[in-house]
């Protein structure tokens, strides 16, 4: 059996443009168009890890312009058995603080106009993906366990509402999301996760909380700003990188045939 080009895939988010030292850069063609960037592949122990910054080099792609289909398809063509999807997120609940990690278990899609399926026709029969539990249970448990081993503050489970961006929420929208009982707001988890599910690749979403969105009523929080988000992510990127590189070899073993 031929070994896949990569065992585990990682999508980088805001502030995570580089991950792997000593890596090789590869270009993978996809019928779904051009991916956000060329993929870098490096070996962590004996695990081949593929990294792709979803916003492209220097954050040139806004969230609604990312070619999520090409990005996920590239990972599929590389043969990855698991995808780790770190992302920046705003907290909607006071107990989830900036700097915390949340390993989400659900998403709510509030985006529009994004190409969000590989099944553009039913020529070969209907293709309706089951997405009741979009994030892989075993992969989620692994991420939570490793984060706790490393002494990081991590919340096990949470719902992320995905907005189109690139603007942030109004106060009314933020209050609406909070009243619904959701924990986080983000701009990229959909359709990335749905497409990974269609591709049959287990995925874990790892939120790094950067802000309190438009503010939480009764609490003294300034509304989110781009500068604050990028600064907090940059301040925490080293520990996020350490977490991902610790998880990747174990994720590969988890998904081994």
Short mmCIF file of C-alpha atoms in Angstrom, two decimals:
data_model
loop_
_atom_site.label_atom_id
_atom_site.label_comp_id
_atom_site.label_asym_id
_atom_site.label_seq_id
_atom_site.Cartn_x
_atom_site.Cartn_y
_atom_site.Cartn_z
CA UNK A 1 0.00 0.00 0.00
CA UNK A 2 1.41 3.40 -0.98
CA UNK A 3 1.85 5.81 1.88
CA UNK A 4 -0.17 9.05 1.49
CA UNK A 5 1.68 12.27 0.78
CA UNK A 6 0.53 13.54 4.19
CA UNK A 7 -1.07 11.97 7.25
CA UNK A 8 -2.63 15.01 8.92
CA UNK A 9 -3.76 18.33 7.49
CA UNK A 10 -3.83 21.67 9.30
CA UNK A 11 -5.59 24.83 8.12
CA UNK A 12 -4.03 28.00 9.52
CA UNK A 13 -6.17 30.94 10.53
CA UNK A 14 -5.56 34.57 11.41
CA UNK A 15 -1.95 35.02 12.50
CA UNK A 16 -0.98 31.40 11.79
CA UNK A 17 0.62 31.77 8.36
CA UNK A 18 3.58 29.51 9.04
CA UNK A 19 3.72 26.36 11.11
CA UNK A 20 6.37 23.92 10.04
CA UNK A 21 10.11 24.43 10.00
CA UNK A 22 12.19 22.47 7.49
CA UNK A 23 9.20 21.88 5.24
CA UNK A 24 8.85 21.29 1.52
CA UNK A 25 6.39 23.30 -0.52
CA UNK A 26 4.13 21.42 -2.92
CA UNK A 27 1.48 22.46 -5.38
CA UNK A 28 -1.57 20.23 -5.70
CA UNK A 29 -4.01 20.72 -8.55
CA UNK A 30 -7.73 20.61 -7.85
CA UNK A 31 -10.67 20.64 -10.26
CA UNK A 32 -12.32 23.06 -7.84
CA UNK A 33 -9.88 25.84 -8.67
CA UNK A 34 -6.91 27.39 -6.93
CA UNK A 35 -6.30 26.72 -3.25
CA UNK A 36 -5.42 29.58 -0.91
CA UNK A 37 -1.71 28.81 -1.13
CA UNK A 38 0.76 26.07 -1.90
CA UNK A 39 0.87 23.38 0.77
CA UNK A 40 3.90 22.94 3.01
CA UNK A 41 4.63 19.41 4.21
CA UNK A 42 7.02 18.49 7.00
CA UNK A 43 7.69 15.48 9.18
CA UNK A 44 6.82 15.62 12.87
CA UNK A 45 8.37 12.49 14.31
CA UNK A 46 7.26 10.00 11.68
CA UNK A 47 4.07 11.88 10.81
CA UNK A 48 3.76 13.80 7.57
CA UNK A 49 1.88 17.04 8.30
CA UNK A 50 0.43 19.24 5.55
CA UNK A 51 -0.18 22.91 6.35
CA UNK A 52 -2.28 25.36 4.34
CA UNK A 53 -3.02 28.96 5.43
CA UNK A 54 -6.69 29.38 4.58
CA UNK A 55 -6.40 33.14 4.05
CA UNK A 56 -3.36 32.74 1.81
CA UNK A 57 0.03 34.43 2.15
CA UNK A 58 -0.11 37.67 4.15
CA UNK A 59 -3.83 37.22 4.78
CA UNK A 60 -4.76 38.31 1.25
CA UNK A 61 -8.10 36.45 1.13
CA UNK A 62 -11.11 37.67 3.14
CA UNK A 63 -13.24 34.88 4.61
CA UNK A 64 -15.97 35.05 1.97
CA UNK A 65 -13.39 34.74 -0.83
CA UNK A 66 -11.56 31.65 0.43
CA UNK A 67 -11.89 28.71 -1.97
CA UNK A 68 -12.87 26.22 0.71
CA UNK A 69 -13.65 23.49 -1.82
CA UNK A 70 -10.17 23.62 -3.34
CA UNK A 71 -8.52 23.76 0.10
CA UNK A 72 -10.34 20.67 1.39
CA UNK A 73 -9.93 18.85 -1.91
CA UNK A 74 -6.18 19.43 -1.81
CA UNK A 75 -6.04 17.81 1.63
CA UNK A 76 -8.11 14.89 0.33
CA UNK A 77 -5.74 14.42 -2.62
CA UNK A 78 -2.77 14.40 -0.24
CA UNK A 79 -4.43 11.51 1.60
CA UNK A 80 -4.77 13.10 5.05
CA UNK A 81 -6.68 11.03 7.59
CA UNK A 82 -7.54 13.94 9.89
CA UNK A 83 -7.83 17.72 9.67
CA UNK A 84 -7.07 20.13 12.49
CA UNK A 85 -8.82 23.45 11.99
CA UNK A 86 -7.59 26.17 14.37
CA UNK A 87 -9.42 29.49 14.11
CA UNK A 88 -9.83 32.85 15.81
CA UNK A 89 -13.20 33.43 17.47
CA UNK A 90 -15.11 35.96 19.50
CA UNK A 91 -16.67 34.84 22.75
CA UNK A 92 -20.40 35.30 23.27
CA UNK A 93 -20.37 34.17 26.89
CA UNK A 94 -18.57 35.83 29.84
CA UNK A 95 -17.10 32.58 31.16
CA UNK A 96 -15.22 31.98 27.90
CA UNK A 97 -12.35 34.43 28.03
CA UNK A 98 -9.81 35.77 25.53
CA UNK A 99 -6.86 33.40 25.45
CA UNK A 100 -9.03 30.33 26.17
CA UNK A 101 -9.34 27.44 23.75
CA UNK A 102 -12.68 25.92 22.79
CA UNK A 103 -12.88 22.57 21.02
CA UNK A 104 -16.24 23.11 19.35
CA UNK A 105 -18.77 20.37 18.69
CA UNK A 106 -21.41 22.26 16.65
CA UNK A 107 -21.69 25.12 14.19
CA UNK A 108 -24.54 27.32 12.96
CA UNK A 109 -24.22 28.67 9.43
CA UNK A 110 -25.15 32.33 8.94
CA UNK A 111 -23.07 32.82 5.79
CA UNK A 112 -24.34 33.43 2.27
CA UNK A 113 -23.10 32.96 -1.27
CA UNK A 114 -20.33 30.49 -0.46
CA UNK A 115 -19.75 27.35 -2.53
CA UNK A 116 -20.38 24.80 0.17
CA UNK A 117 -20.66 21.34 -1.40
CA UNK A 118 -18.79 19.00 -3.73
CA UNK A 119 -22.14 17.72 -5.01
CA UNK A 120 -23.11 20.28 -7.64
CA UNK A 121 -25.15 17.69 -9.50
CA UNK A 122 -26.91 14.44 -8.73
CA UNK A 123 -25.97 12.80 -12.03
CA UNK A 124 -24.71 9.76 -10.13
CA UNK A 125 -27.59 9.77 -7.66
CA UNK A 126 -28.52 11.85 -4.59
CA UNK A 127 -25.74 12.86 -2.19
CA UNK A 128 -27.06 14.19 1.12
CA UNK A 129 -24.35 14.33 3.80
CA UNK A 130 -25.29 13.69 7.42
CA UNK A 131 -23.99 16.61 9.46
CA UNK A 132 -25.72 16.12 12.82
CA UNK A 133 -22.32 15.90 14.51
CA UNK A 134 -19.88 17.66 12.16
CA UNK A 135 -16.82 17.45 14.41
CA UNK A 136 -15.22 14.07 15.01
CA UNK A 137 -15.76 12.85 18.59
CA UNK A 138 -12.48 10.96 18.96
CA UNK A 139 -10.43 13.76 17.43
CA UNK A 140 -12.13 16.29 19.69
CA UNK A 141 -11.37 14.20 22.77
CA UNK A 142 -7.74 13.94 21.71
CA UNK A 143 -7.41 17.72 21.31
CA UNK A 144 -9.01 18.42 24.69
CA UNK A 145 -6.77 15.85 26.38
CA UNK A 146 -3.55 17.18 24.87
CA UNK A 147 -4.47 20.79 25.67
CA UNK A 148 -5.01 19.83 29.30
CA UNK A 149 -1.72 17.93 29.37
CA UNK A 150 -0.02 21.15 28.25
CA UNK A 151 -1.79 23.15 30.97
CA UNK A 152 -3.88 25.20 28.57
CA UNK A 153 -7.35 26.44 29.47
CA UNK A 154 -9.71 24.54 27.19
CA UNK A 155 -13.50 24.22 27.02
CA UNK A 156 -14.82 20.85 25.86
CA UNK A 157 -17.63 21.59 23.42
CA UNK A 158 -19.38 24.70 22.21
CA UNK A 159 -21.33 26.04 19.27
CA UNK A 160 -19.75 28.48 16.85
CA UNK A 161 -22.01 30.68 14.74
CA UNK A 162 -20.32 31.41 11.42
CA UNK A 163 -20.92 34.83 9.88
CA UNK A 164 -19.97 36.00 6.42
CA UNK A 165 -17.58 38.77 7.37
CA UNK A 166 -15.35 40.53 6.81
CA UNK A 167 -17.21 42.92 9.10
CA UNK A 168 -17.76 42.13 12.77
CA UNK A 169 -21.19 41.82 14.41
CA UNK A 170 -23.51 44.64 15.41
CA UNK A 171 -24.50 44.73 19.07
CA UNK A 172 -27.96 43.47 18.15
CA UNK A 173 -26.54 40.51 16.23
CA UNK A 174 -24.17 39.66 19.06
CA UNK A 175 -27.02 39.78 21.59
CA UNK A 176 -29.12 37.57 19.30
CA UNK A 177 -26.36 34.96 19.03
CA UNK A 178 -25.82 35.02 22.79
CA UNK A 179 -29.53 34.69 23.53
CA UNK A 180 -29.63 31.60 21.33
CA UNK A 181 -27.12 30.02 23.71
CA UNK A 182 -24.21 29.89 21.30
CA UNK A 183 -20.66 30.25 22.59
CA UNK A 184 -18.53 31.67 19.77
CA UNK A 185 -18.64 33.67 16.55
CA UNK A 186 -16.25 33.12 13.62
CA UNK A 187 -16.05 33.67 9.85
CA UNK A 188 -14.42 30.52 8.42
CA UNK A 189 -15.66 27.27 9.98
CA UNK A 190 -18.39 27.05 7.38
CA UNK A 191 -18.18 25.58 4.78
CA UNK A 192 -14.70 24.25 5.63
CA UNK A 193 -16.00 21.69 8.12
CA UNK A 194 -19.01 20.65 6.04
CA UNK A 195 -16.76 20.02 3.05
CA UNK A 196 -14.35 17.95 5.15
CA UNK A 197 -17.31 15.84 6.23
CA UNK A 198 -18.39 15.38 2.61
CA UNK A 199 -14.82 14.34 1.79
CA UNK A 200 -14.91 11.75 4.58
CA UNK A 201 -12.11 13.36 6.58
CA UNK A 202 -12.49 13.62 10.39
CA UNK A 203 -12.07 17.21 11.53
CA UNK A 204 -11.56 19.04 14.83
CA UNK A 205 -12.21 22.78 15.18
CA UNK A 206 -9.97 24.49 17.73
CA UNK A 207 -11.00 28.04 18.60
CA UNK A 208 -8.56 30.50 20.09
CA UNK A 209 -10.76 33.12 21.73
CA UNK A 210 -9.54 36.61 20.85
CA UNK A 211 -12.33 38.95 22.02
CA UNK A 212 -15.90 39.38 23.31
CA UNK A 213 -17.43 40.24 19.92
CA UNK A 214 -19.52 43.45 20.23
CA UNK A 215 -19.35 43.31 24.03
CA UNK A 216 -21.40 41.53 26.66
CA UNK A 217 -24.14 43.50 28.41
CA UNK A 218 -23.33 44.07 32.07
CA UNK A 219 -19.60 43.49 31.52
CA UNK A 220 -16.91 46.06 30.79
CA UNK A 221 -15.65 44.88 27.40
CA UNK A 222 -14.77 47.00 24.41
CA UNK A 223 -16.21 45.92 21.06
CA UNK A 224 -13.88 43.77 18.98
CA UNK A 225 -11.34 45.40 16.67
CA UNK A 226 -9.13 43.89 14.01
CA UNK A 227 -6.03 45.17 15.80
CA UNK A 228 -7.01 43.50 19.08
CA UNK A 229 -7.78 40.17 17.38
CA UNK A 230 -4.47 40.03 15.55
CA UNK A 231 -2.51 41.12 18.64
CA UNK A 232 -4.02 38.44 20.87
CA UNK A 233 -3.56 35.74 18.24
CA UNK A 234 0.07 36.76 17.76
CA UNK A 235 0.65 36.65 21.51
CA UNK A 236 -0.70 33.10 21.67
CA UNK A 237 0.50 31.65 18.38
CA UNK A 238 3.52 29.90 19.95
CA UNK A 239 1.40 27.87 22.34
CA UNK A 240 -1.14 27.11 19.60
CA UNK A 241 1.69 25.88 17.38
CA UNK A 242 3.03 23.71 20.22
CA UNK A 243 -0.43 22.24 20.74
CA UNK A 244 -0.92 21.42 17.06
CA UNK A 245 2.49 19.78 16.72
CA UNK A 246 1.80 17.67 19.81
CA UNK A 247 -1.62 16.62 18.52
CA UNK A 248 -0.67 15.82 14.91
CA UNK A 249 1.25 12.54 15.45
CA UNK A 250 -1.45 11.24 17.77
CA UNK A 251 -4.16 12.26 15.32
CA UNK A 252 -2.39 10.27 12.61
CA UNK A 253 -2.33 7.18 14.83
CA UNK A 254 -5.99 7.73 15.70
CA UNK A 255 -6.90 7.68 12.01
CA UNK A 256 -4.54 4.89 10.98
CA UNK A 257 -6.20 2.15 8.93
#
